[in-house]
Amino acid sequence: MAAQTFALPDLGEGLTEAELVTWKVAVGDTVALDQVIAEVETAKSLVEVPTPYAGTVLVLHGAEGETLPVGSPFITVGEPGDAAEPPAEGAQSYREEERAGTGSGNVLIGYGTSESSGSGRRRRGRRAAGTAEQPPVPDAAPVASAPASPSAPAGSAAAAGRVSGFAPRVINPLVRRLARDHGVDVATVNGTGPDGLVMRADVLAAARGAAPAAGVGTAGTQAAPAAQGIASSGQPAGGLDARSGLGIAARTPITGVRKVIAETMSRSRREIPEATVWVDVDATELLALRKGIRPDANGRRPSVLALVGRFAAAGLQRVPELNARIETTADGGQELVTFDGVNLGIAAQTDRGLVVPAVEHAERLSARELDAAIGALVAKARDGKATPAELGRGTFTLNNYGVFDVDGSAAIINHPQAAILGLGRIKERPWVVDGQLCVRQITELTLSFDHRVCDGGAASAFLRFVADAIERPGEALAEL
């Protein structure tokens, strides 16, 4: 058979590159259909990549530790002696290959294996400087195209897919899952993305029975502009920095999670006019209540973080403006979007950087259930196994910086959310109770909020609700 080159697929909503962590195969190995061939690290998680082709590995297009753009050649598979040929210009790209309905159907992100193959001049898959192709436009910034009407002729993109037997053009696992959750048949959806690609907005529009606005993003999906900084001096490590006069110890590229953190935090500072309120809270009664809770079968009691998280979820139902985000409409206006439920994000420090996995519908869980959910999700995130959906679905963030033995922090809001609640360390301090000076367990709560979504009165009301619940936890839990 002719050699077939598999391009690095889109591994999550809006991701444009991935770092190759480990090859699971070597040149000359025989691989089966859907066999895991590599592990890559995106800006959000570690992902195992299967091959849509069976045969002998001819070329591995990249070295471990290298960052590869989405759509670039990843692996070439064929028979021994076949020429190792990457996809030629005009040949099927990884998006187009998905349309073929003749493959295994067992796919990573809606990938199908195709019987056809590209041909082109023989060359190494890694691009030379100055000849790199532009990566495909990510879902975060779709290119507008005219959507076909439901009654369009068979020549339209959607109709052509149905008539010719091609699979619908969906490359994103989140979009497929969204379609399943809403009972939408993606084969009936007219995609507004590049070349008729079905986007998240198309599925949501189909679920509502409305036509999507092609190419119109929201505050949560618009691509952030490139971060600005001091221009590189070009001096390598070991050279002398002209600005400070000091030697340059190292130059470390900002990639992966650190790059996403930098972009998200920079965008938050640019777009969100944030304000911060804080209050010292007596947590003595909360600690006593927790100590009195019967341990579960594993000998575990709900953590302080879980108890505070449960109070926060209840408070957000009373002040829903903080459980929201601002979106930009098609006409350039803005809308405040509030939610029916609380997806509670938990800021977690990992070896890969700061990530914020979110517990779905935290308001429906007991403190014990929330504690278990937080523990499982944070452990998954620290192992690098949290999915893009788990890392991106939060509507409000809880940050326990007390684990770093500090009292407070004016935290940056996790864009596009509207607020973040911080919990400082709990420490014995002198405190006045009923006119008497005594030693109590005191913590500090800090709330940073988007001043566009509410005024200080609403933010203070939420913070005071959580503080009162901590100081009188028995009464609070009786109301939940």
CSV table of C-alpha atoms in Angstrom, one decimal:
chain,number,residue,atom,x,y,z
A,1,MET,CA,0.0,0.0,0.0
A,2,ALA,CA,1.1,3.6,-0.4
A,3,ALA,CA,2.6,5.3,2.6
A,4,GLN,CA,0.0,7.4,4.6
A,5,THR,CA,0.9,10.3,6.8
A,6,PHE,CA,-1.2,11.1,9.8
A,7,ALA,CA,-1.2,14.8,10.8
A,8,LEU,CA,-1.4,15.9,14.4
A,9,PRO,CA,-5.1,16.4,15.1
A,10,ASP,CA,-6.9,19.1,17.0
A,11,LEU,CA,-6.8,17.7,20.6
A,12,GLY,CA,-9.2,20.1,22.2
A,13,GLU,CA,-11.2,23.3,21.8
A,14,GLY,CA,-9.0,26.1,20.4
A,15,LEU,CA,-5.7,24.3,20.8
A,16,THR,CA,-3.2,24.9,18.1
A,17,GLU,CA,-0.1,23.0,19.2
A,18,ALA,CA,1.1,20.2,21.4
A,19,GLU,CA,4.4,19.1,22.9
A,20,LEU,CA,5.5,15.6,22.0
A,21,VAL,CA,6.2,13.9,25.3
A,22,THR,CA,6.9,10.2,24.4
A,23,TRP,CA,6.8,8.1,21.3
A,24,LYS,CA,5.2,4.7,22.1
A,25,VAL,CA,6.6,3.2,18.8
A,26,ALA,CA,9.8,3.4,16.8
A,27,VAL,CA,10.6,3.4,13.1
A,28,GLY,CA,10.2,-0.1,11.8
A,29,ASP,CA,7.5,-1.2,14.3
A,30,THR,CA,4.3,-2.7,13.1
A,31,VAL,CA,1.2,-0.8,14.4
A,32,ALA,CA,-2.4,-1.8,14.4
A,33,LEU,CA,-5.4,0.4,13.7
A,34,ASP,CA,-6.1,2.7,16.7
A,35,GLN,CA,-3.0,1.6,18.5
A,36,VAL,CA,-1.6,4.4,20.8
A,37,ILE,CA,1.5,5.7,19.1
A,38,ALA,CA,2.5,8.7,21.3
A,39,GLU,CA,1.7,10.8,24.3
A,40,VAL,CA,1.5,14.5,23.8
A,41,GLU,CA,1.0,17.4,26.2
A,42,THR,CA,-1.4,20.1,25.2
A,43,ALA,CA,-1.9,23.3,27.1
A,44,LYS,CA,-4.6,21.5,29.1
A,45,SER,CA,-3.8,17.9,29.6
A,46,LEU,CA,-1.7,14.8,28.6
A,47,VAL,CA,-3.3,12.9,25.7
A,48,GLU,CA,-2.6,9.5,24.2
A,49,VAL,CA,-2.8,9.7,20.4
A,50,PRO,CA,-3.9,6.6,18.4
A,51,THR,CA,-3.1,6.0,14.8
A,52,PRO,CA,-5.8,5.8,12.2
A,53,TYR,CA,-3.6,3.7,9.9
A,54,ALA,CA,-2.2,0.1,10.3
A,55,GLY,CA,1.2,-0.9,8.9
A,56,THR,CA,4.9,-0.3,9.4
A,57,VAL,CA,6.1,2.9,11.0
A,58,LEU,CA,8.2,4.7,8.3
A,59,VAL,CA,8.8,8.2,9.8
A,60,LEU,CA,8.3,9.8,13.1
A,61,HIS,CA,7.8,13.5,12.4
A,62,GLY,CA,9.2,15.0,15.5
A,63,ALA,CA,11.5,14.5,18.5
A,64,GLU,CA,10.4,14.0,22.1
A,65,GLY,CA,10.2,17.5,23.7
A,66,GLU,CA,9.4,19.2,20.5
A,67,THR,CA,6.3,21.4,20.1
A,68,LEU,CA,4.3,20.6,17.0
A,69,PRO,CA,1.5,22.7,15.4
A,70,VAL,CA,-1.9,21.1,14.8
A,71,GLY,CA,-2.1,19.9,11.3
A,72,SER,CA,1.6,19.2,10.9
A,73,PRO,CA,2.8,15.7,9.8
A,74,PHE,CA,3.0,13.4,12.9
A,75,ILE,CA,3.6,9.8,11.7
A,76,THR,CA,4.0,8.1,8.4
A,77,VAL,CA,2.8,4.5,8.1
A,78,GLY,CA,3.0,2.1,5.2
A,79,GLU,CA,4.8,-1.1,4.0
A,80,PRO,CA,8.6,-1.6,4.3
A,81,GLY,CA,10.2,0.0,1.3
A,82,ASP,CA,7.4,2.5,0.7
A,83,ALA,CA,8.5,6.1,0.2
A,84,ALA,CA,7.8,8.2,3.3
A,85,GLU,CA,5.7,11.0,1.9
A,86,PRO,CA,4.0,13.7,4.0
A,87,PRO,CA,0.7,15.0,2.7
A,88,ALA,CA,1.2,17.1,-0.4
A,89,GLU,CA,-0.4,20.5,-0.9
A,90,GLY,CA,-4.0,19.9,-1.9
A,91,ALA,CA,-4.0,16.3,-0.5
A,92,GLN,CA,-6.4,15.3,2.3
A,93,SER,CA,-5.7,17.1,5.5
A,94,TYR,CA,-6.5,15.6,8.9
A,95,ARG,CA,-9.8,17.5,8.8
A,96,GLU,CA,-10.7,16.2,5.4
A,97,GLU,CA,-9.7,12.6,6.2
A,98,GLU,CA,-12.4,12.5,8.8
A,99,ARG,CA,-15.0,12.8,6.1
A,100,ALA,CA,-14.1,9.4,4.7
A,101,GLY,CA,-16.6,6.8,5.9
A,102,THR,CA,-14.5,3.7,5.1
A,103,GLY,CA,-12.2,3.6,8.2
A,104,SER,CA,-12.4,2.0,11.6
A,105,GLY,CA,-14.8,4.5,13.0
A,106,ASN,CA,-12.9,4.1,16.4
A,107,VAL,CA,-11.5,7.6,16.7
A,108,LEU,CA,-9.7,10.0,19.0
A,109,ILE,CA,-11.6,13.2,18.0
A,110,GLY,CA,-14.0,12.1,15.3
A,111,TYR,CA,-11.2,10.8,13.1
A,112,GLY,CA,-11.9,8.1,10.5
A,113,THR,CA,-9.3,6.3,8.5
A,114,SER,CA,-9.3,6.9,4.8
A,115,GLU,CA,-8.6,4.6,1.9
A,116,SER,CA,-7.2,7.4,-0.2
A,117,SER,CA,-3.7,8.8,0.4
A,118,GLY,CA,-1.8,11.9,-0.5
A,119,SER,CA,1.1,12.1,-2.7
A,120,GLY,CA,3.9,14.6,-3.1
A,121,ARG,CA,7.6,15.2,-3.2
A,122,ARG,CA,9.7,13.3,-0.8
A,123,ARG,CA,10.9,15.3,2.1
A,124,ARG,CA,11.3,15.1,5.9
A,125,GLY,CA,8.1,15.9,7.8
A,126,ARG,CA,9.8,18.5,10.0
A,127,ARG,CA,9.6,21.9,8.3
A,128,ALA,CA,12.6,24.0,7.5
A,129,ALA,CA,12.8,27.5,8.7
A,130,GLY,CA,11.0,29.9,6.5
A,131,THR,CA,8.8,27.2,4.8
A,132,ALA,CA,6.4,26.4,7.6
A,133,GLU,CA,2.8,26.2,6.6
A,134,GLN,CA,0.2,28.1,8.6
A,135,PRO,CA,-1.7,25.9,11.1
A,136,PRO,CA,-5.4,25.6,10.5
A,137,VAL,CA,-7.6,28.2,12.2
A,138,PRO,CA,-8.6,26.8,15.6
A,139,ASP,CA,-12.2,26.6,16.8
A,140,ALA,CA,-11.6,29.7,19.0
A,141,ALA,CA,-11.5,31.9,16.0
A,142,PRO,CA,-13.7,30.4,13.2
A,143,VAL,CA,-13.6,31.7,9.7
A,144,ALA,CA,-17.0,32.9,8.6
A,145,SER,CA,-18.6,31.0,5.8
A,146,ALA,CA,-22.2,31.2,4.6
A,147,PRO,CA,-24.2,28.4,6.2
A,148,ALA,CA,-26.4,26.4,3.9
A,149,SER,CA,-30.1,26.5,4.6
A,150,PRO,CA,-31.9,23.4,5.7
A,151,SER,CA,-33.5,23.2,2.3
A,152,ALA,CA,-30.2,23.6,0.4
A,153,PRO,CA,-29.6,21.4,-2.6
A,154,ALA,CA,-27.5,18.3,-2.5
A,155,GLY,CA,-24.5,20.4,-3.6
A,156,SER,CA,-24.3,22.1,-0.2
A,157,ALA,CA,-21.7,21.0,2.3
A,158,ALA,CA,-24.1,19.3,4.7
A,159,ALA,CA,-26.2,17.7,1.9
A,160,ALA,CA,-23.2,16.6,0.0
A,161,GLY,CA,-21.9,14.8,3.1
A,162,ARG,CA,-25.2,12.9,3.5
A,163,VAL,CA,-25.6,12.1,-0.2
A,164,SER,CA,-22.0,10.9,-0.7
A,165,GLY,CA,-21.9,8.9,2.6
A,166,PHE,CA,-19.2,11.1,4.1
A,167,ALA,CA,-19.2,11.5,7.9
A,168,PRO,CA,-20.2,14.9,9.2
A,169,ARG,CA,-17.2,17.3,9.5
A,170,VAL,CA,-16.6,17.3,13.2
A,171,ILE,CA,-13.0,17.1,14.5
A,172,ASN,CA,-13.6,18.1,18.1
A,173,PRO,CA,-14.5,15.6,20.8
A,174,LEU,CA,-16.2,18.3,22.9
A,175,VAL,CA,-18.4,19.2,20.0
A,176,ARG,CA,-19.4,15.6,19.5
A,177,ARG,CA,-20.2,15.2,23.2
A,178,LEU,CA,-22.2,18.4,23.2
A,179,ALA,CA,-24.2,17.1,20.2
A,180,ARG,CA,-24.9,13.8,22.0
A,181,ASP,CA,-25.9,15.6,25.2
A,182,HIS,CA,-28.4,17.8,23.3
A,183,GLY,CA,-29.7,15.0,21.1
A,184,VAL,CA,-28.4,16.7,18.0
A,185,ASP,CA,-27.6,14.6,14.9
A,186,VAL,CA,-24.4,16.3,13.6
A,187,ALA,CA,-25.1,14.9,10.1
A,188,THR,CA,-28.0,17.4,9.9
A,189,VAL,CA,-26.0,20.4,11.1
A,190,ASN,CA,-24.6,23.0,8.7
A,191,GLY,CA,-21.1,23.9,9.8
A,192,THR,CA,-20.1,27.5,9.8
A,193,GLY,CA,-16.4,26.8,10.3
A,194,PRO,CA,-13.7,26.5,7.7
A,195,ASP,CA,-14.8,24.3,4.8
A,196,GLY,CA,-18.1,23.6,6.5
A,197,LEU,CA,-16.6,22.4,9.8
A,198,VAL,CA,-19.2,21.9,12.5
A,199,MET,CA,-18.4,24.1,15.5
A,200,ARG,CA,-19.7,24.3,19.1
A,201,ALA,CA,-22.0,27.3,18.2
A,202,ASP,CA,-23.5,25.3,15.3
A,203,VAL,CA,-24.5,22.5,17.7
A,204,LEU,CA,-25.9,24.9,20.2
A,205,ALA,CA,-27.9,26.7,17.5
A,206,ALA,CA,-29.3,23.4,16.2
A,207,ALA,CA,-30.3,22.5,19.8
A,208,ARG,CA,-32.2,25.8,20.1
A,209,GLY,CA,-33.6,25.5,16.6
A,210,ALA,CA,-31.8,28.8,15.6
A,211,ALA,CA,-29.3,29.6,12.9
A,212,PRO,CA,-25.8,30.4,14.3
A,213,ALA,CA,-24.1,33.6,13.5
A,214,ALA,CA,-21.0,32.5,11.5
A,215,GLY,CA,-17.7,33.7,12.8
A,216,VAL,CA,-19.1,35.5,15.8
A,217,GLY,CA,-17.3,34.7,19.0
A,218,THR,CA,-18.1,35.2,22.6
A,219,ALA,CA,-16.1,36.6,25.5
A,220,GLY,CA,-15.2,33.0,26.3
A,221,THR,CA,-14.1,31.9,22.9
A,222,GLN,CA,-12.5,34.9,21.2
A,223,ALA,CA,-8.8,34.5,20.6
A,224,ALA,CA,-6.7,36.6,22.9
A,225,PRO,CA,-4.2,39.0,21.2
A,226,ALA,CA,-0.6,38.1,21.6
A,227,ALA,CA,1.0,39.0,24.9
A,228,GLN,CA,3.3,42.0,24.7
A,229,GLY,CA,6.7,42.1,26.3
A,230,ILE,CA,10.2,43.4,26.1
A,231,ALA,CA,11.8,42.6,22.7
A,232,SER,CA,14.4,39.9,22.9
A,233,SER,CA,18.0,41.1,23.0
A,234,GLY,CA,19.0,38.0,21.2
A,235,GLN,CA,21.7,37.3,23.8
A,236,PRO,CA,21.9,33.6,24.5
A,237,ALA,CA,22.2,32.0,28.0
A,238,GLY,CA,25.7,32.8,29.3
A,239,GLY,CA,25.7,36.2,27.5
A,240,LEU,CA,25.4,39.6,29.2
A,241,ASP,CA,22.0,41.4,29.5
A,242,ALA,CA,22.4,45.0,28.3
A,243,ARG,CA,19.5,46.2,30.3
A,244,SER,CA,20.5,45.0,33.8
A,245,GLY,CA,24.2,44.4,33.2
A,246,LEU,CA,23.8,40.9,34.6
A,247,GLY,CA,24.7,37.6,33.0
A,248,ILE,CA,21.8,35.6,31.5
A,249,ALA,CA,21.4,32.4,33.4
A,250,ALA,CA,18.9,30.8,31.1
A,251,ARG,CA,16.3,31.3,28.4
A,252,THR,CA,13.1,29.2,28.8
A,253,PRO,CA,10.4,29.3,26.1
A,254,ILE,CA,6.9,30.0,27.5
A,255,THR,CA,4.9,27.0,26.2
A,256,GLY,CA,2.2,24.6,27.2
A,257,VAL,CA,0.3,25.3,30.4
A,258,ARG,CA,2.5,28.3,31.3
A,259,LYS,CA,1.7,29.9,28.0
A,260,VAL,CA,-2.0,29.4,28.5
A,261,ILE,CA,-1.7,30.8,32.1
A,262,ALA,CA,0.1,33.9,30.8
A,263,GLU,CA,-2.4,34.5,28.1
A,264,THR,CA,-5.4,34.0,30.3
A,265,MET,CA,-4.1,36.2,33.1
A,266,SER,CA,-3.0,38.9,30.7
A,267,ARG,CA,-6.4,38.9,29.1
A,268,SER,CA,-8.1,39.0,32.4
A,269,ARG,CA,-6.2,42.1,33.4
A,270,ARG,CA,-6.8,43.8,30.0
A,271,GLU,CA,-10.6,43.1,29.9
A,272,ILE,CA,-11.9,42.8,33.4
A,273,PRO,CA,-12.2,45.9,35.7
A,274,GLU,CA,-11.8,43.9,38.9
A,275,ALA,CA,-12.4,45.0,42.4
A,276,THR,CA,-11.5,43.2,45.6
A,277,VAL,CA,-13.2,42.9,49.0
A,278,TRP,CA,-12.0,40.9,52.0
A,279,VAL,CA,-12.9,40.0,55.5
A,280,ASP,CA,-11.4,38.2,58.5
A,281,VAL,CA,-13.5,35.3,59.7
A,282,ASP,CA,-13.6,33.3,62.9
A,283,ALA,CA,-13.4,29.6,61.7
A,284,THR,CA,-13.3,28.1,65.3
A,285,GLU,CA,-16.9,26.8,65.1
A,286,LEU,CA,-16.3,25.4,61.6
A,287,LEU,CA,-13.3,23.4,62.7
A,288,ALA,CA,-15.2,22.1,65.7
A,289,LEU,CA,-18.1,21.0,63.5
A,290,ARG,CA,-15.8,19.3,61.1
A,291,LYS,CA,-14.2,17.4,63.9
A,292,GLY,CA,-17.6,16.2,65.1
A,293,ILE,CA,-18.6,14.9,61.6
A,294,ARG,CA,-18.6,11.1,61.5
A,295,PRO,CA,-15.8,9.8,59.2
A,296,ASP,CA,-16.9,7.9,56.1
A,297,ALA,CA,-15.8,4.3,55.3
A,298,ASN,CA,-12.4,5.5,54.4
A,299,GLY,CA,-12.0,7.4,57.7
A,300,ARG,CA,-12.3,10.8,55.9
A,301,ARG,CA,-14.2,13.8,56.9
A,302,PRO,CA,-15.2,16.6,54.5
A,303,SER,CA,-12.3,19.1,54.2
A,304,VAL,CA,-12.5,22.7,55.1
A,305,LEU,CA,-12.2,23.5,51.4
A,306,ALA,CA,-15.2,21.4,50.6
A,307,LEU,CA,-17.3,23.0,53.4
A,308,VAL,CA,-16.4,26.5,52.2
A,309,GLY,CA,-17.0,25.4,48.6
A,310,ARG,CA,-20.5,24.2,49.6
A,311,PHE,CA,-21.2,27.6,51.3
A,312,ALA,CA,-19.9,29.4,48.2
A,313,ALA,CA,-22.2,27.4,45.9
A,314,ALA,CA,-25.2,28.3,48.1
A,315,GLY,CA,-24.1,32.0,48.1
A,316,LEU,CA,-23.9,32.1,44.3
A,317,GLN,CA,-27.5,31.0,44.1
A,318,ARG,CA,-28.3,34.1,46.1
A,319,VAL,CA,-26.0,36.4,44.2
A,320,PRO,CA,-26.1,34.8,40.6
A,321,GLU,CA,-24.3,37.8,39.0
A,322,LEU,CA,-21.0,36.4,40.4
A,323,ASN,CA,-21.7,33.0,38.8
A,324,ALA,CA,-21.7,34.5,35.3
A,325,ARG,CA,-19.7,35.8,32.4
A,326,ILE,CA,-19.9,38.6,29.9
A,327,GLU,CA,-20.3,37.7,26.2
A,328,THR,CA,-20.1,39.9,23.1
A,329,THR,CA,-23.1,39.8,20.8
A,330,ALA,CA,-23.1,39.8,17.0
A,331,ASP,CA,-23.8,43.6,16.9
A,332,GLY,CA,-20.9,44.4,19.2
A,333,GLY,CA,-23.0,44.8,22.3
A,334,GLN,CA,-22.5,42.8,25.5
A,335,GLU,CA,-24.7,40.4,27.5
A,336,LEU,CA,-24.4,39.1,31.1
A,337,VAL,CA,-24.9,35.3,31.0
A,338,THR,CA,-25.9,33.7,34.2
A,339,PHE,CA,-26.2,30.0,34.8
A,340,ASP,CA,-28.6,27.5,36.1
A,341,GLY,CA,-26.1,25.7,38.4
A,342,VAL,CA,-22.6,26.2,39.7
A,343,ASN,CA,-19.6,24.6,38.1
A,344,LEU,CA,-17.1,25.1,41.0
A,345,GLY,CA,-13.5,25.5,39.8
A,346,ILE,CA,-10.8,24.6,42.2
A,347,ALA,CA,-7.4,26.2,41.7
A,348,ALA,CA,-4.8,23.5,41.8
A,349,GLN,CA,-1.0,23.8,41.7
A,350,THR,CA,0.5,21.0,39.7
A,351,ASP,CA,4.0,20.2,38.3
A,352,ARG,CA,2.7,21.6,34.9
A,353,GLY,CA,1.5,24.8,36.4
A,354,LEU,CA,-1.8,26.2,37.8
A,355,VAL,CA,-4.9,24.6,36.5
A,356,VAL,CA,-8.6,25.0,37.5
A,357,PRO,CA,-10.6,21.8,37.1
A,358,ALA,CA,-14.3,22.3,37.9
A,359,VAL,CA,-16.9,20.2,39.7
A,360,GLU,CA,-20.1,20.1,37.8
A,361,HIS,CA,-23.3,21.3,39.6
A,362,ALA,CA,-21.6,21.7,43.0
A,363,GLU,CA,-24.8,23.2,44.3
A,364,ARG,CA,-26.4,19.7,44.1
A,365,LEU,CA,-23.8,18.0,46.2
A,366,SER,CA,-23.5,17.5,50.0
A,367,ALA,CA,-20.3,18.6,51.6
A,368,ARG,CA,-19.1,15.0,51.7
A,369,GLU,CA,-19.9,14.4,48.0
A,370,LEU,CA,-18.2,17.7,47.1
A,371,ASP,CA,-15.1,16.7,49.1
A,372,ALA,CA,-14.9,13.4,47.2
A,373,ALA,CA,-15.4,15.2,43.8
A,374,ILE,CA,-12.8,17.8,44.6
A,375,GLY,CA,-10.3,15.1,45.7
A,376,ALA,CA,-10.8,13.0,42.6
A,377,LEU,CA,-10.7,15.9,40.1
A,378,VAL,CA,-7.6,17.6,41.6
A,379,ALA,CA,-5.7,14.2,41.6
A,380,LYS,CA,-6.7,13.8,38.0
A,381,ALA,CA,-5.4,17.3,37.2
A,382,ARG,CA,-2.1,16.7,38.9
A,383,ASP,CA,-1.6,13.5,36.9
A,384,GLY,CA,-2.2,15.6,33.8
A,385,LYS,CA,-5.3,13.5,32.9
A,386,ALA,CA,-8.0,16.2,33.3
A,387,THR,CA,-9.9,16.7,30.1
A,388,PRO,CA,-10.3,20.1,28.3
A,389,ALA,CA,-14.0,20.0,29.3
A,390,GLU,CA,-13.1,19.5,33.0
A,391,LEU,CA,-10.6,22.4,32.9
A,392,GLY,CA,-12.8,24.8,30.9
A,393,ARG,CA,-16.3,24.3,32.3
A,394,GLY,CA,-15.9,26.4,35.5
A,395,THR,CA,-18.3,29.3,36.2
A,396,PHE,CA,-16.7,30.4,39.5
A,397,THR,CA,-13.3,29.6,41.1
A,398,LEU,CA,-12.3,28.8,44.7
A,399,ASN,CA,-8.6,29.3,45.5
A,400,ASN,CA,-7.2,27.8,48.7
A,401,TYR,CA,-3.9,29.8,49.1
A,402,GLY,CA,-3.8,28.9,52.8
A,403,VAL,CA,-1.9,25.7,51.7
A,404,PHE,CA,1.0,28.1,50.9
A,405,ASP,CA,0.9,29.4,54.5
A,406,VAL,CA,-0.2,32.9,53.5
A,407,ASP,CA,-3.1,35.0,54.7
A,408,GLY,CA,-4.5,36.7,51.6
A,409,SER,CA,-4.1,37.4,48.0
A,410,ALA,CA,-5.7,39.8,45.5
A,411,ALA,CA,-6.2,37.0,43.0
A,412,ILE,CA,-6.6,37.5,39.2
A,413,ILE,CA,-10.0,36.4,37.9
A,414,ASN,CA,-10.0,33.3,35.8
A,415,HIS,CA,-11.2,34.7,32.5
A,416,PRO,CA,-14.0,34.6,31.3
A,417,GLN,CA,-15.5,34.0,34.8
A,418,ALA,CA,-16.7,36.9,36.9
A,419,ALA,CA,-15.2,36.2,40.3
A,420,ILE,CA,-12.8,34.2,42.4
A,421,LEU,CA,-13.0,33.5,46.1
A,422,GLY,CA,-9.7,33.0,48.1
A,423,LEU,CA,-9.3,31.2,51.4
A,424,GLY,CA,-6.2,32.1,53.5
A,425,ARG,CA,-4.5,30.0,56.2
A,426,ILE,CA,-6.3,29.4,59.5
A,427,LYS,CA,-4.3,30.6,62.4
A,428,GLU,CA,-4.7,31.2,66.1
A,429,ARG,CA,-5.1,34.9,66.8
A,430,PRO,CA,-6.5,37.2,69.5
A,431,TRP,CA,-10.1,37.8,68.9
A,432,VAL,CA,-12.9,39.6,70.9
A,433,VAL,CA,-15.9,37.4,71.6
A,434,ASP,CA,-18.8,38.9,73.7
A,435,GLY,CA,-16.5,41.6,75.0
A,436,GLN,CA,-13.8,39.2,76.1
A,437,LEU,CA,-10.4,38.8,74.5
A,438,CYS,CA,-9.6,35.2,73.6
A,439,VAL,CA,-7.7,33.0,71.2
A,440,ARG,CA,-9.6,31.9,68.1
A,441,GLN,CA,-9.0,30.3,64.7
A,442,ILE,CA,-9.0,33.1,62.2
A,443,THR,CA,-8.9,33.0,58.4
A,444,GLU,CA,-9.2,35.7,55.7
A,445,LEU,CA,-11.6,35.5,52.8
A,446,THR,CA,-10.8,37.5,49.7
A,447,LEU,CA,-13.2,38.0,46.8
A,448,SER,CA,-12.1,39.5,43.5
A,449,PHE,CA,-15.0,40.3,41.2
A,450,ASP,CA,-15.7,41.8,37.8
A,451,HIS,CA,-17.2,45.2,38.5
A,452,ARG,CA,-19.1,45.1,35.2
A,453,VAL,CA,-21.4,42.3,36.5
A,454,CYS,CA,-22.3,43.8,39.8
A,455,ASP,CA,-21.6,46.6,42.3
A,456,GLY,CA,-19.8,46.3,45.6
A,457,GLY,CA,-23.0,45.8,47.5
A,458,ALA,CA,-23.8,42.5,45.8
A,459,ALA,CA,-20.2,41.3,46.1
A,460,SER,CA,-20.1,42.2,49.8
A,461,ALA,CA,-23.4,40.4,50.4
A,462,PHE,CA,-22.0,37.2,48.9
A,463,LEU,CA,-18.8,37.4,50.9
A,464,ARG,CA,-20.7,38.1,54.0
A,465,PHE,CA,-22.9,35.1,53.4
A,466,VAL,CA,-19.9,32.8,53.1
A,467,ALA,CA,-18.3,34.4,56.2
A,468,ASP,CA,-21.4,34.0,58.3
A,469,ALA,CA,-21.7,30.4,57.2
A,470,ILE,CA,-18.1,29.7,58.4
A,471,GLU,CA,-18.7,31.4,61.7
A,472,ARG,CA,-22.1,29.7,62.3
A,473,PRO,CA,-21.8,26.5,60.2
A,474,GLY,CA,-24.5,24.6,62.0
A,475,GLU,CA,-27.1,27.1,61.0
A,476,ALA,CA,-25.8,27.3,57.5
A,477,LEU,CA,-25.8,23.5,56.9
A,478,ALA,CA,-29.3,23.3,58.3
A,479,GLU,CA,-30.5,25.6,55.5
A,480,LEU,CA,-28.7,23.7,52.7
